[in-house]
Short mmCIF file of C-alpha atoms in Angstrom, two decimals:
data_model
loop_
_atom_site.label_atom_id
_atom_site.label_comp_id
_atom_site.label_asym_id
_atom_site.label_seq_id
_atom_site.Cartn_x
_atom_site.Cartn_y
_atom_site.Cartn_z
CA MET A 1 -41.97 14.42 10.64
CA SER A 2 -38.73 12.57 9.95
CA ARG A 3 -35.59 13.52 11.79
CA GLY A 4 -32.04 12.96 10.71
CA GLY A 5 -29.53 10.96 12.69
CA VAL A 6 -26.88 12.58 14.87
CA LEU A 7 -23.30 11.95 15.83
CA MET A 8 -21.33 14.11 18.26
CA VAL A 9 -17.58 14.59 18.48
CA GLN A 10 -16.28 15.83 21.82
CA GLY A 11 -12.68 16.21 22.97
CA THR A 12 -10.54 15.73 26.03
CA ALA A 13 -9.29 19.31 25.54
CA SER A 14 -9.19 22.18 23.07
CA SER A 15 -7.21 21.41 19.91
CA ALA A 16 -7.60 17.65 20.39
CA GLY A 17 -8.82 17.41 16.79
CA LYS A 18 -12.60 17.82 17.01
CA SER A 19 -12.93 20.24 14.11
CA LEU A 20 -10.70 18.20 11.82
CA LEU A 21 -12.55 14.98 12.65
CA VAL A 22 -15.96 16.57 12.00
CA THR A 23 -14.70 18.01 8.71
CA GLY A 24 -13.44 14.64 7.55
CA LEU A 25 -16.58 12.83 8.65
CA CYS A 26 -18.76 15.35 6.81
CA ARG A 27 -16.93 14.62 3.57
CA LEU A 28 -16.81 10.88 4.23
CA PHE A 29 -20.58 10.60 4.72
CA ALA A 30 -21.28 13.01 1.83
CA ARG A 31 -19.27 10.70 -0.47
CA ARG A 32 -21.51 7.84 0.65
CA GLY A 33 -24.56 9.74 -0.55
CA VAL A 34 -25.76 10.86 2.90
CA ARG A 35 -27.20 14.38 3.14
CA VAL A 36 -25.07 15.60 6.03
CA ALA A 37 -24.58 18.92 7.85
CA PRO A 38 -22.24 20.14 10.60
CA PHE A 39 -23.37 21.80 13.82
CA LYS A 40 -21.58 23.52 16.68
CA ALA A 41 -23.77 25.14 19.30
CA GLN A 42 -21.19 27.67 20.46
CA ASN A 43 -17.88 28.57 18.92
CA MET A 44 -15.32 31.03 20.28
CA SER A 45 -13.16 32.37 17.49
CA ASN A 46 -12.28 35.53 15.62
CA ASN A 47 -11.99 33.47 12.45
CA ALA A 48 -15.44 33.90 10.96
CA ALA A 49 -17.07 33.62 7.54
CA VAL A 50 -20.15 35.10 5.92
CA VAL A 51 -22.89 32.75 4.72
CA PRO A 52 -24.99 33.37 1.61
CA GLY A 53 -27.64 35.94 2.45
CA GLY A 54 -25.49 37.54 5.15
CA GLY A 55 -24.80 36.57 8.74
CA GLU A 56 -21.58 35.16 10.12
CA ILE A 57 -20.59 31.83 11.59
CA GLY A 58 -17.32 30.31 12.74
CA ARG A 59 -14.94 29.65 9.88
CA ALA A 60 -14.63 26.01 10.99
CA GLN A 61 -18.35 25.36 10.53
CA TYR A 62 -18.31 27.14 7.17
CA VAL A 63 -15.52 24.83 6.03
CA GLN A 64 -17.30 21.78 7.45
CA ALA A 65 -20.38 22.70 5.43
CA LEU A 66 -18.27 22.83 2.27
CA ALA A 67 -16.84 19.43 3.17
CA ALA A 68 -20.41 18.15 3.55
CA ARG A 69 -21.29 19.64 0.14
CA ALA A 70 -23.96 21.68 1.90
CA LEU A 71 -24.75 25.39 1.72
CA PRO A 72 -23.34 27.11 4.85
CA ARG A 73 -26.04 28.67 7.04
CA VAL A 74 -26.31 30.37 10.40
CA GLU A 75 -28.05 27.40 12.09
CA MET A 76 -24.82 25.41 11.74
CA ASN A 77 -23.22 27.67 14.38
CA PRO A 78 -26.02 29.49 16.18
CA VAL A 79 -23.73 31.12 18.76
CA LEU A 80 -20.36 32.67 17.90
CA LEU A 81 -18.26 34.43 20.52
CA LYS A 82 -15.67 36.85 19.14
CA PRO A 83 -13.18 37.77 21.91
CA GLU A 84 -12.35 41.47 22.28
CA GLY A 85 -10.06 41.22 25.33
CA ASN A 86 -10.59 41.98 29.02
CA LEU A 87 -12.91 38.96 29.36
CA ARG A 88 -15.36 40.52 26.89
CA SER A 89 -16.68 39.02 23.68
CA GLN A 90 -19.03 40.12 20.97
CA VAL A 91 -21.92 37.64 21.01
CA VAL A 92 -23.28 36.68 17.59
CA VAL A 93 -26.55 34.74 17.61
CA LEU A 94 -27.92 33.27 14.40
CA GLY A 95 -25.46 35.32 12.39
CA ARG A 96 -26.12 38.73 13.95
CA PRO A 97 -24.38 40.45 16.90
CA ILE A 98 -26.58 40.99 19.94
CA GLY A 99 -23.98 42.93 21.93
CA THR A 100 -20.65 42.71 23.70
CA LEU A 101 -20.82 40.91 27.05
CA HIS A 102 -18.44 40.27 29.91
CA ALA A 103 -17.80 36.57 30.56
CA ALA A 104 -19.99 36.56 33.68
CA ALA A 105 -22.88 38.29 31.90
CA TYR A 106 -22.68 35.82 29.05
CA GLN A 107 -22.99 32.91 31.46
CA GLU A 108 -26.31 34.41 32.58
CA ALA A 109 -27.41 34.97 28.97
CA LYS A 110 -26.93 31.31 28.06
CA ALA A 111 -30.32 30.41 29.52
CA ARG A 112 -32.01 32.61 26.91
CA ILE A 113 -29.71 31.58 24.07
CA TRP A 114 -30.32 27.85 24.56
CA ASP A 115 -33.68 28.04 22.75
CA ASP A 116 -31.89 29.31 19.62
CA VAL A 117 -29.42 26.43 19.89
CA ALA A 118 -32.13 23.80 20.22
CA ARG A 119 -34.26 25.23 17.39
CA SER A 120 -31.24 25.36 15.07
CA LEU A 121 -30.36 21.73 15.70
CA ASP A 122 -33.99 20.66 15.24
CA LEU A 123 -34.20 22.52 11.93
CA LEU A 124 -31.05 20.89 10.59
CA ARG A 125 -32.29 17.43 11.63
CA GLU A 126 -35.52 18.05 9.72
CA GLU A 127 -33.64 18.90 6.54
CA PHE A 128 -30.64 16.55 6.62
CA GLU A 129 -30.23 12.81 7.02
CA LEU A 130 -27.32 13.25 9.44
CA VAL A 131 -26.04 16.10 11.59
CA ILE A 132 -22.49 15.80 12.90
CA ILE A 133 -22.14 17.88 16.05
CA GLU A 134 -18.89 19.32 17.34
CA GLY A 135 -18.42 20.00 21.03
CA ALA A 136 -16.39 22.85 22.51
CA GLY A 137 -13.32 22.45 24.68
CA SER A 138 -14.01 19.49 26.93
CA PRO A 139 -17.21 18.08 28.48
CA ALA A 140 -15.26 17.53 31.72
CA GLU A 141 -14.91 21.22 32.64
CA ILE A 142 -16.75 20.67 35.92
CA ASN A 143 -16.68 24.37 36.81
CA LEU A 144 -18.68 25.18 33.65
CA LYS A 145 -21.00 22.19 33.30
CA ALA A 146 -23.97 23.78 35.05
CA ARG A 147 -24.33 26.31 32.21
CA ASP A 148 -23.01 24.18 29.37
CA ILE A 149 -24.73 24.67 26.02
CA SER A 150 -22.03 23.08 23.86
CA ASN A 151 -21.26 19.56 25.02
CA MET A 152 -23.29 17.06 27.01
CA ARG A 153 -26.39 19.25 27.19
CA VAL A 154 -26.52 19.10 23.39
CA ALA A 155 -25.80 15.37 23.37
CA ARG A 156 -28.57 14.68 25.89
CA TYR A 157 -31.03 16.90 24.04
CA ALA A 158 -30.37 15.14 20.73
CA GLY A 159 -29.79 11.67 22.17
CA ALA A 160 -26.55 11.74 20.23
CA PRO A 161 -23.95 8.97 20.32
CA VAL A 162 -20.65 10.59 21.30
CA LEU A 163 -17.09 10.00 20.13
CA VAL A 164 -14.46 11.41 22.49
CA VAL A 165 -11.19 12.30 20.76
CA GLY A 166 -7.83 12.66 22.52
CA ASP A 167 -4.49 14.01 21.28
CA ILE A 168 -1.72 11.45 21.76
CA ASP A 169 0.95 13.86 20.51
CA ARG A 170 0.65 15.83 23.75
CA GLY A 171 1.18 12.71 25.84
CA GLY A 172 -1.07 11.17 28.50
CA VAL A 173 -3.89 10.38 26.11
CA PHE A 174 -5.17 7.37 28.09
CA ALA A 175 -5.32 9.43 31.28
CA HIS A 176 -7.17 12.15 29.38
CA LEU A 177 -9.73 9.70 28.01
CA TYR A 178 -10.16 7.93 31.35
CA GLY A 179 -10.44 11.17 33.33
CA THR A 180 -12.88 12.76 30.90
CA TYR A 181 -15.14 9.71 30.95
CA HIS A 182 -15.18 9.42 34.75
CA LEU A 183 -15.98 13.11 35.26
CA LEU A 184 -19.22 12.61 33.34
CA GLU A 185 -22.55 11.75 34.94
CA PRO A 186 -23.83 8.18 34.43
CA ASP A 187 -26.41 9.25 31.83
CA GLU A 188 -23.68 11.14 29.98
CA GLN A 189 -21.33 8.15 30.11
CA ALA A 190 -24.05 6.07 28.50
CA LEU A 191 -23.91 8.34 25.43
CA VAL A 192 -20.16 7.82 24.94
CA LYS A 193 -19.93 5.06 22.35
CA GLY A 194 -16.30 5.26 21.31
CA PHE A 195 -12.89 6.83 21.84
CA VAL A 196 -10.68 8.13 19.04
CA ILE A 197 -6.94 8.66 19.41
CA ASN A 198 -5.61 11.43 17.19
CA LYS A 199 -2.18 12.56 15.89
CA LEU A 200 -0.25 9.29 16.24
CA ARG A 201 3.26 9.58 14.79
CA GLY A 202 4.36 5.97 15.37
CA ASP A 203 3.30 2.37 14.90
CA PRO A 204 -0.36 1.88 15.93
CA SER A 205 0.30 -1.75 16.92
CA LEU A 206 2.32 -0.48 19.88
CA LEU A 207 -0.90 0.98 21.33
CA GLU A 208 -2.74 -2.33 21.44
CA PRO A 209 -2.25 -3.07 25.18
CA GLY A 210 -3.44 0.43 26.04
CA LEU A 211 -6.46 0.15 23.77
CA GLN A 212 -7.53 -3.04 25.48
CA GLU A 213 -6.96 -1.62 28.95
CA ILE A 214 -8.88 1.61 28.40
CA GLU A 215 -11.85 -0.43 27.15
CA ARG A 216 -11.63 -2.68 30.23
CA LEU A 217 -11.53 0.36 32.55
CA THR A 218 -14.41 2.25 30.92
CA GLY A 219 -16.34 -0.24 28.80
CA VAL A 220 -15.82 2.11 25.83
CA PRO A 221 -13.93 0.82 22.77
CA VAL A 222 -11.33 2.76 20.83
CA VAL A 223 -12.86 2.92 17.35
CA GLY A 224 -9.99 4.63 15.60
CA VAL A 225 -6.38 5.70 15.73
CA ILE A 226 -5.76 8.61 13.37
CA PRO A 227 -2.21 9.20 12.18
CA TRP A 228 -0.48 12.55 12.35
CA ILE A 229 -1.52 14.58 9.29
CA ARG A 230 1.28 17.04 8.66
CA GLU A 231 -0.52 19.39 6.28
CA PRO A 232 -4.27 18.73 6.44
CA GLY A 233 -5.06 21.74 4.25
CA ILE A 234 -7.95 22.73 6.55
CA PRO A 235 -8.04 26.22 8.14
CA GLU A 236 -7.28 26.52 11.85
CA GLU A 237 -10.00 28.28 13.83
CA ASP A 238 -8.08 29.50 16.89
CA SER A 239 -5.12 31.89 17.02
CA VAL A 240 -3.55 29.49 19.54
CA ALA A 241 -2.58 27.55 16.43
CA LEU A 242 -0.12 30.33 15.61
CA ASP A 243 1.85 29.39 18.73
CA ARG A 244 2.52 25.98 17.20
CA ARG A 245 3.92 27.35 13.94
CA ARG A 246 7.58 26.53 13.57
CA ASP A 247 10.12 29.34 13.79
CA THR A 248 10.59 30.65 10.27
CA HIS A 249 12.56 33.82 10.85
CA GLY A 250 15.80 32.70 9.13
CA PRO A 251 17.00 33.28 5.53
CA PHE A 252 14.66 32.33 2.69
CA ARG A 253 15.28 32.40 -1.06
CA GLY A 254 11.68 33.05 -2.16
CA ILE A 255 9.09 35.66 -1.20
CA ASP A 256 9.21 36.33 2.53
CA VAL A 257 5.86 37.51 3.92
CA ALA A 258 5.67 38.98 7.43
CA VAL A 259 2.22 39.17 9.03
CA ILE A 260 1.95 41.39 12.10
CA ARG A 261 0.53 39.26 14.89
CA LEU A 262 -1.92 41.68 16.43
CA PRO A 263 -3.17 40.77 19.93
CA ARG A 264 -6.74 40.41 18.66
CA ILE A 265 -5.89 39.08 15.21
CA ALA A 266 -8.92 37.92 13.21
CA ASN A 267 -9.38 35.75 10.14
CA PHE A 268 -5.72 34.78 9.93
CA ASP A 269 -6.83 31.85 7.76
CA ASP A 270 -6.82 34.48 4.98
CA PHE A 271 -3.13 33.66 4.59
CA ASP A 272 -3.34 29.86 4.35
CA PRO A 273 -3.30 29.94 0.51
CA LEU A 274 -0.07 31.97 0.62
CA GLU A 275 1.52 29.41 2.94
CA ARG A 276 0.77 26.63 0.45
CA GLU A 277 2.77 28.35 -2.30
CA PRO A 278 6.21 26.65 -2.50
CA ASP A 279 8.03 29.91 -3.31
CA VAL A 280 6.41 31.81 -0.42
CA ARG A 281 7.08 31.78 3.29
CA VAL A 282 4.57 33.27 5.74
CA ARG A 283 5.71 34.11 9.24
CA TYR A 284 4.09 35.99 12.11
CA ALA A 285 5.87 38.90 13.80
CA GLY A 286 4.89 39.66 17.38
CA GLN A 287 7.72 42.17 17.84
CA PRO A 288 9.07 44.85 15.47
CA ASP A 289 12.50 43.24 15.17
CA GLN A 290 10.84 40.05 13.91
CA LEU A 291 9.75 41.91 10.79
CA ALA A 292 13.43 41.81 9.73
CA ASP A 293 13.73 42.36 5.94
CA PRO A 294 10.53 40.96 4.39
CA ASP A 295 9.39 41.19 0.80
CA LEU A 296 5.80 41.88 1.80
CA VAL A 297 4.18 43.01 5.05
CA ILE A 298 0.55 42.24 5.85
CA VAL A 299 -1.43 44.10 8.51
CA PRO A 300 -4.28 41.63 9.20
CA GLY A 301 -7.80 41.94 10.48
CA THR A 302 -8.51 42.53 14.16
CA LYS A 303 -11.50 42.38 16.48
CA ALA A 304 -10.51 45.69 18.12
CA THR A 305 -9.03 48.20 15.69
CA ARG A 306 -8.35 51.09 18.09
CA ASP A 307 -6.83 48.88 20.80
CA ASP A 308 -4.58 47.05 18.36
CA LEU A 309 -3.58 50.31 16.69
CA ALA A 310 -2.52 51.61 20.12
CA TRP A 311 -0.58 48.37 20.71
CA LEU A 312 1.09 48.66 17.33
CA ARG A 313 2.38 52.12 18.26
CA ALA A 314 3.34 51.18 21.81
CA GLU A 315 5.43 48.27 20.52
CA GLY A 316 7.18 50.41 17.91
CA PHE A 317 5.68 48.74 14.84
CA ASP A 318 4.74 52.13 13.37
CA ALA A 319 8.38 53.20 13.19
CA ALA A 320 9.52 49.80 11.89
CA LEU A 321 6.83 49.82 9.22
CA GLY A 322 7.81 53.37 8.25
CA ARG A 323 11.40 52.27 7.66
CA LEU A 324 10.27 49.33 5.53
CA ARG A 325 7.89 51.55 3.58
CA ALA A 326 10.74 53.99 2.86
CA ALA A 327 12.83 51.05 1.64
CA GLY A 328 10.16 50.13 -0.91
CA VAL A 329 8.70 47.10 0.86
CA PRO A 330 5.04 46.69 -0.22
CA VAL A 331 2.27 46.52 2.38
CA ILE A 332 -1.19 44.96 2.24
CA ALA A 333 -3.81 45.60 4.92
CA ILE A 334 -7.07 43.76 5.43
CA CYS A 335 -10.19 44.88 7.29
CA GLY A 336 -9.07 46.34 10.64
CA GLY A 337 -5.57 46.66 9.21
CA PHE A 338 -7.04 48.71 6.34
CA GLN A 339 -8.67 51.01 8.87
CA MET A 340 -5.34 51.46 10.69
CA LEU A 341 -3.55 52.55 7.50
CA GLY A 342 -5.96 55.43 6.96
CA GLU A 343 -5.74 58.91 8.42
CA ALA A 344 -8.09 58.39 11.36
CA VAL A 345 -10.33 55.88 13.13
CA GLU A 346 -13.29 57.67 14.71
CA ASP A 347 -15.59 56.02 17.24
CA PRO A 348 -17.89 58.73 18.66
CA GLU A 349 -20.47 56.23 19.92
CA GLY A 350 -18.00 53.92 21.65
CA ILE A 351 -18.71 50.89 19.45
CA GLU A 352 -15.29 49.45 20.36
CA GLY A 353 -15.27 50.64 23.96
CA SER A 354 -15.22 54.19 25.26
CA PRO A 355 -16.00 56.94 22.72
CA GLY A 356 -12.98 58.51 21.06
CA SER A 357 -10.80 58.56 18.00
CA ALA A 358 -7.29 57.55 17.01
CA GLU A 359 -4.87 58.84 14.43
CA GLY A 360 -4.09 56.23 11.79
CA LEU A 361 -0.76 55.61 10.11
CA GLY A 362 -1.81 57.95 7.30
CA TRP A 363 -0.58 55.82 4.42
CA LEU A 364 -3.96 55.77 2.68
CA ARG A 365 -6.14 58.82 2.07
CA CYS A 366 -9.20 57.55 3.89
CA ARG A 367 -10.95 57.87 7.25
CA THR A 368 -13.04 55.30 9.11
CA ARG A 369 -16.00 56.11 11.31
CA PHE A 370 -17.55 53.39 13.47
CA ARG A 371 -21.31 53.22 13.64
CA ARG A 372 -23.95 50.92 14.98
CA GLY A 373 -24.72 47.92 12.86
CA LYS A 374 -22.27 45.55 11.24
CA VAL A 375 -21.49 44.77 7.63
CA THR A 376 -21.53 41.05 6.85
CA ARG A 377 -21.78 40.31 3.16
CA LEU A 378 -20.28 38.40 0.28
CA SER A 379 -18.33 40.66 -2.07
CA ARG A 380 -17.23 40.64 -5.68
CA VAL A 381 -14.61 43.27 -6.48
CA ARG A 382 -13.53 44.33 -9.98
CA LEU A 383 -9.94 45.49 -9.67
CA GLU A 384 -8.47 48.54 -11.34
CA GLY A 385 -5.01 48.48 -12.77
CA GLY A 386 -2.16 50.57 -11.48
CA PRO A 387 1.49 50.51 -10.53
CA GLY A 388 3.16 48.37 -7.91
CA LEU A 389 1.13 45.56 -6.40
CA LEU A 390 -1.80 46.15 -8.75
CA SER A 391 0.14 45.98 -12.02
CA GLY A 392 -1.61 43.71 -14.50
CA CYS A 393 -4.72 43.34 -12.33
CA ALA A 394 -7.05 45.60 -14.33
CA GLY A 395 -10.42 43.97 -14.90
CA LEU A 396 -9.75 41.03 -12.62
CA GLU A 397 -12.78 40.10 -10.50
CA VAL A 398 -12.14 38.72 -7.02
CA GLU A 399 -14.70 37.17 -4.69
CA GLY A 400 -14.52 37.30 -0.91
CA TYR A 401 -16.51 38.41 2.09
CA GLU A 402 -16.70 41.33 4.50
CA ILE A 403 -17.13 41.35 8.28
CA HIS A 404 -16.61 44.79 9.79
CA ALA A 405 -18.02 47.62 11.82
CA GLY A 406 -17.64 51.14 10.53
CA ALA A 407 -17.59 52.80 7.11
CA THR A 408 -14.53 54.19 5.36
CA ALA A 409 -14.60 57.38 3.29
CA ILE A 410 -11.96 57.95 0.60
CA ASP A 411 -10.33 61.40 0.38
CA GLY A 412 -9.38 62.58 -3.10
CA GLU A 413 -9.23 60.14 -5.99
CA PRO A 414 -6.79 57.34 -5.25
CA ALA A 415 -7.36 53.89 -6.69
CA ALA A 416 -10.39 52.64 -4.79
CA TRP A 417 -13.05 49.97 -4.81
CA THR A 418 -16.66 50.15 -3.72
CA ALA A 419 -19.49 47.77 -2.91
CA ASP A 420 -23.12 48.78 -2.41
CA GLY A 421 -22.04 52.41 -2.73
CA GLU A 422 -19.48 52.22 0.09
CA ALA A 423 -15.71 52.23 -0.16
CA ILE A 424 -14.19 48.84 0.59
CA GLY A 425 -10.57 49.52 -0.38
CA ALA A 426 -7.94 51.98 -1.55
CA ALA A 427 -4.35 52.06 -2.77
CA SER A 428 -1.48 54.50 -2.50
CA ASP A 429 -0.45 56.47 -5.58
CA ASP A 430 2.66 54.34 -6.08
CA GLY A 431 0.67 51.11 -5.66
CA LEU A 432 3.00 49.79 -2.97
CA VAL A 433 0.33 49.99 -0.28
CA PHE A 434 -3.24 48.84 -0.58
CA GLY A 435 -5.92 47.90 1.88
CA TRP A 436 -9.47 46.65 1.73
CA TYR A 437 -12.24 44.98 3.70
CA VAL A 438 -12.21 41.83 1.57
CA HIS A 439 -11.41 38.56 3.34
CA GLY A 440 -10.69 35.39 1.40
CA ALA A 441 -9.21 37.05 -1.70
CA PHE A 442 -5.99 35.03 -1.61
CA ARG A 443 -8.05 31.90 -2.30
CA ASP A 444 -8.46 33.19 -5.85
CA ARG A 445 -5.55 31.50 -7.63
CA GLU A 446 -5.26 34.07 -10.45
CA PHE A 447 -5.31 37.08 -8.11
CA ARG A 448 -2.80 35.42 -5.82
CA ALA A 449 -0.45 34.62 -8.71
CA ARG A 450 -0.58 38.12 -10.20
CA LEU A 451 0.00 39.80 -6.87
CA LEU A 452 2.90 37.54 -5.92
CA ARG A 453 4.50 38.01 -9.36
CA ASN A 454 4.39 41.75 -8.71
CA VAL A 455 6.01 41.31 -5.30
CA ALA A 456 8.70 39.11 -6.84
CA ARG A 457 9.39 41.69 -9.55
CA LEU A 458 9.58 44.54 -7.05
CA ARG A 459 11.88 42.66 -4.71
CA GLY A 460 13.99 40.71 -7.19
CA LYS A 461 12.87 37.33 -5.87
CA PRO A 462 11.96 34.10 -7.69
CA PHE A 463 8.35 33.06 -7.88
CA ALA A 464 6.46 30.44 -9.83
CA PRO A 465 2.83 29.67 -8.90
CA GLY A 466 2.52 26.26 -7.29
CA GLU A 467 -0.02 23.62 -8.09
CA ALA A 468 -1.57 24.12 -4.69
CA GLU A 469 -4.10 21.51 -3.60
CA ASN A 470 -7.57 23.00 -3.59
CA GLU A 471 -9.80 22.80 -0.54
CA ASP A 472 -12.07 20.17 -2.04
CA ALA A 473 -9.15 17.83 -2.69
CA ALA A 474 -8.00 18.37 0.91
CA PHE A 475 -11.44 17.25 2.14
CA ASP A 476 -11.19 14.05 0.12
CA ARG A 477 -7.66 13.37 1.35
CA LEU A 478 -8.81 13.80 4.94
CA ALA A 479 -11.82 11.54 4.37
CA ASP A 480 -9.49 8.89 2.92
CA VAL A 481 -7.39 8.98 6.10
CA LEU A 482 -10.45 8.59 8.32
CA GLU A 483 -11.90 5.79 6.22
CA SER A 484 -8.70 3.80 6.66
CA SER A 485 -8.17 4.55 10.37
CA LEU A 486 -11.70 4.49 11.87
CA ASP A 487 -14.14 1.62 12.29
CA ILE A 488 -16.41 3.65 10.07
CA GLU A 489 -19.15 1.03 9.67
CA ARG A 490 -19.55 0.87 13.42
CA VAL A 491 -19.59 4.68 13.67
CA ALA A 492 -22.13 4.89 10.84
CA SER A 493 -24.42 2.40 12.57
CA TRP A 494 -24.47 4.61 15.68
CA ALA A 495 -24.90 7.85 13.70
CA LEU A 496 -27.81 6.72 11.56
CA ALA A 497 -29.60 4.54 14.12
CA GLY A 498 -31.92 7.36 15.23
CA ALA A 499 -32.78 8.64 11.76
CA GLY A 500 -36.30 8.43 10.48
#
């Protein structure tokens, strides 16, 4: 049986650029006619996506599959950890949750989970000519190496040539590359074929002495220097990325969107398409006073609805939101945010912790009850018309996906949407508040334009839909950058050497 080639991208640290590099390489090889797929053994992120047929994987691997022009599937990210706080994470294996585990218990469970990781990689190698593997964090975390299922254990298992990427924008990149390499075992060092320096803002020729010296010290060549890409157009997978967003709390002429930064915020990449609109500003409010005077408030998804609802009240967001609501500021809520805006969140079985219930904000006439099992599905919603935010949306069909625990029942007959016989959304009578379970809806250009026109009309702000770059064009732009900054023929020779 033939097996596809492999190439692995590891990093000197989190956020060094592994995901971006894998995404670009997937598109680059796909453009060359190679059947390529991404793979990440274990991802930790509350940004997830639903694959066709159900099951969830990390959003980064979903995007990488699109870049590879491949159908996303659960084997591309066999283990997804979704943090819930207090050192606990929901563990998703092959697209389905197997439980919520404390960090120590998960370390013990890795021995059992490894078989799923290995089988997934084997299956992809049987079906694709090349699998590009992304590591997690750093392979030099010597306190974690004994139970590693994401980095060098995968590389050794697959016999994968490894590129190690370092972030020069943080400073100390040569020390990071040198230290990472020398904390590896000799057999692991033998797999490291090249270094990549990422996020260079200056003249690459100034690096030349350092490039020569790091190769002399390690025997590993630098096979690429990637320039700083200001707006890559690729979703971030970790909420740490929100810490790097520039301060945007000053005056703004266009539509000002304030997203509440919940402690366990999930799927914040929902709002990337809004950020790319030139007449829209998206900012994240971690305190009530940061809401200021927005034109639209978004209550996003969360991995722990009851806990984040309690935080929202403790911080005073409920009162601040009430004042904005009274002033006519529209509000959109997604997934866990939708649950919070209802009348109650009931959890008699303790799905999100200890059994109990919480009073919602009461802005929507609905109640949510958590139950065992989890909804993960692709959704197509046919919108009803109405006042406020929904004006002019009658008959519009929007595609997205759902990832949630619990079912929501609608009281009375407000504007509502259903899927598979269950309520997935509702709106207030005046149309200034609506919530639903649908992620990814803002990627629909027509829905986004109609909704933002309504916000602009309600708030007296200018808005003209931008010619936003679509995701596919962003993949090609990224691949162009990599093709011009990497020794791609050398990398390709390593990647495809073991195929056949």
